PDB file of C-alpha atoms in Angstrom:
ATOM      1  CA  UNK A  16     -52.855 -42.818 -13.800  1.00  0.00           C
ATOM      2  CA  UNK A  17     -50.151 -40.225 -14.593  1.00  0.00           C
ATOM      3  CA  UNK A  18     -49.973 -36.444 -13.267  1.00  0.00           C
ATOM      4  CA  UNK A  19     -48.398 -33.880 -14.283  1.00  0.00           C
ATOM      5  CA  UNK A  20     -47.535 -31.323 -11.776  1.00  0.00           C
ATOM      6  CA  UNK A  21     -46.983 -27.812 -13.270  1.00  0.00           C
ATOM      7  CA  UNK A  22     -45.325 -25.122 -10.903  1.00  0.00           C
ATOM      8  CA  UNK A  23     -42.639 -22.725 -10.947  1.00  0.00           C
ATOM      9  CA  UNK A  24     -41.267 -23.124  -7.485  1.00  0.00           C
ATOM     10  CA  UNK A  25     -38.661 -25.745  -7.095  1.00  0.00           C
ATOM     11  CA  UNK A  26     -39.546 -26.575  -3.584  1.00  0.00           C
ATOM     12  CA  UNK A  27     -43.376 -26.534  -3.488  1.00  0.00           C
ATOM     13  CA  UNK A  28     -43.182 -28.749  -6.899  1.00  0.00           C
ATOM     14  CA  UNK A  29     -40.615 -31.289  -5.706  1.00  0.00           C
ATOM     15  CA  UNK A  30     -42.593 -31.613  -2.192  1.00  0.00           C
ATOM     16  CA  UNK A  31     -45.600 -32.120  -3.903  1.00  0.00           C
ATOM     17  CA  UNK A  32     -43.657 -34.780  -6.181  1.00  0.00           C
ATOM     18  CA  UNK A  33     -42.373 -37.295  -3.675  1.00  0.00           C
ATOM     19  CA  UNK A  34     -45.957 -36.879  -1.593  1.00  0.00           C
ATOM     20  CA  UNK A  35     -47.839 -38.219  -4.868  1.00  0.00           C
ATOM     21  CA  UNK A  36     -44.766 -40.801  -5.325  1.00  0.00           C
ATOM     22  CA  UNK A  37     -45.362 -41.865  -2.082  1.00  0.00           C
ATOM     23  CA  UNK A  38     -48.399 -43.074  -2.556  1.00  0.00           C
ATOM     24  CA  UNK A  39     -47.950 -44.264  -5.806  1.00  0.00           C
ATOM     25  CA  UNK A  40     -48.771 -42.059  -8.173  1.00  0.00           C
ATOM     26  CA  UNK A  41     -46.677 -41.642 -11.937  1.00  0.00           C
ATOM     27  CA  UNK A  42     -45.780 -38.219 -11.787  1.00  0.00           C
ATOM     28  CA  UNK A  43     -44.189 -36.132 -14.598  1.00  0.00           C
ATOM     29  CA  UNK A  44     -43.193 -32.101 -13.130  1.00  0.00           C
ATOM     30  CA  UNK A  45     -42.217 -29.030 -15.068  1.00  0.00           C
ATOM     31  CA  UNK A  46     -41.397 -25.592 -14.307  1.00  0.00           C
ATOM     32  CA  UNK A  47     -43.119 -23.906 -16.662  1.00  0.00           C
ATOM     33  CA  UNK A  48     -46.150 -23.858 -18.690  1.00  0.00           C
ATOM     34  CA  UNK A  49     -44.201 -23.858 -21.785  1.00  0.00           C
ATOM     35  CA  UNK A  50     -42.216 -26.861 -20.634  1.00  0.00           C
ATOM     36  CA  UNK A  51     -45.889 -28.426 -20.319  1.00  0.00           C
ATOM     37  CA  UNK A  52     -46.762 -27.850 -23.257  1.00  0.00           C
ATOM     38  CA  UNK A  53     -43.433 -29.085 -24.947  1.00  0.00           C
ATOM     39  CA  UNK A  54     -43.467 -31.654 -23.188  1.00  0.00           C
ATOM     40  CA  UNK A  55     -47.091 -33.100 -23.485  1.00  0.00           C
ATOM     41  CA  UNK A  56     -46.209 -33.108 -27.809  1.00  0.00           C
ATOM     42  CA  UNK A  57     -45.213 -36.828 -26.470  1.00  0.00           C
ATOM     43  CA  UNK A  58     -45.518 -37.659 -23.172  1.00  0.00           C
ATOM     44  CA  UNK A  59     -49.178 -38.140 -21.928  1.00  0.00           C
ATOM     45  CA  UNK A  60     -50.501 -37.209 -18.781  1.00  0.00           C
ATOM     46  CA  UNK A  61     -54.302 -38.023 -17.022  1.00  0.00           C
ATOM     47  CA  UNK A  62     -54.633 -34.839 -14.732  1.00  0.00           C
ATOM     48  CA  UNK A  63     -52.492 -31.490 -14.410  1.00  0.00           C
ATOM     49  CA  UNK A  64     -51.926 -29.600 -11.311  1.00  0.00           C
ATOM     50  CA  UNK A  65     -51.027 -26.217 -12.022  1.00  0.00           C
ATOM     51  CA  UNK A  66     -49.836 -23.526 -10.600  1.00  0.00           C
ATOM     52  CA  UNK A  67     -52.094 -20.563 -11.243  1.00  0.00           C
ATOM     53  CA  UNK A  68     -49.558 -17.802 -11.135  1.00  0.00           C
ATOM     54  CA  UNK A  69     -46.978 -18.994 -13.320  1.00  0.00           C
ATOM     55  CA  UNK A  70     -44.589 -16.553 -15.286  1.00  0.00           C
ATOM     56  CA  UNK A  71     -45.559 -15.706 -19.249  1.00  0.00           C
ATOM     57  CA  UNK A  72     -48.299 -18.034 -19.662  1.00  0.00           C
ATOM     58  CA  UNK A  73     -50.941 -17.873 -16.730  1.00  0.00           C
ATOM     59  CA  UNK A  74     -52.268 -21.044 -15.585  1.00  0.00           C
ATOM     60  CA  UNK A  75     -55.543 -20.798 -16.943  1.00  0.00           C
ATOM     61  CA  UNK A  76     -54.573 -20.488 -19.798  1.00  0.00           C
ATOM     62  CA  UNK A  77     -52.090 -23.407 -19.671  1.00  0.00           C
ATOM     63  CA  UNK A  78     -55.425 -25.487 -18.736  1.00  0.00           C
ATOM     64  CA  UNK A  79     -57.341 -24.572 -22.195  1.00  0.00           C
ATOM     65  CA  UNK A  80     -54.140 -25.291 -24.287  1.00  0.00           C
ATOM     66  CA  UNK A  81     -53.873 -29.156 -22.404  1.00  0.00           C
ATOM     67  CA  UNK A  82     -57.592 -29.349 -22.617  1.00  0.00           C
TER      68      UNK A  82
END
């Protein structure tokens, strides 16, 4: 299983990161939901966890373009 964590604060997304690498999770991060996006055109991903306040695109709305 591979997750892609989706936040625009450094710290909180790199903390929350190395917890799912440590237990063994595939994670893929971004710091934006345009990044996502862009990035999901060819990588592949089994659940998102998103930041719900992100700048320009709000995380909902990330949600129903990965969806």
């Amino acid at each position: 299983m591979r997750i892609l964590v989706v936040d625009d604060e450094q710290m909180v997304r790199e903390n929350l990161v190395d917890y799912l690498e440590d237990e063994g999770l595939d994670v893929i991060s971004v710091g934006s939901a345009e990044e996502a996006l862009n990035l999901m055109k060819t990588e592949h991903a089994d659940i998102a966890i998103v930041d719900m306040r992100l700048p320009v695109m709000h995380g909902n709305d990330l949600i129903i373009h990965l969806k």
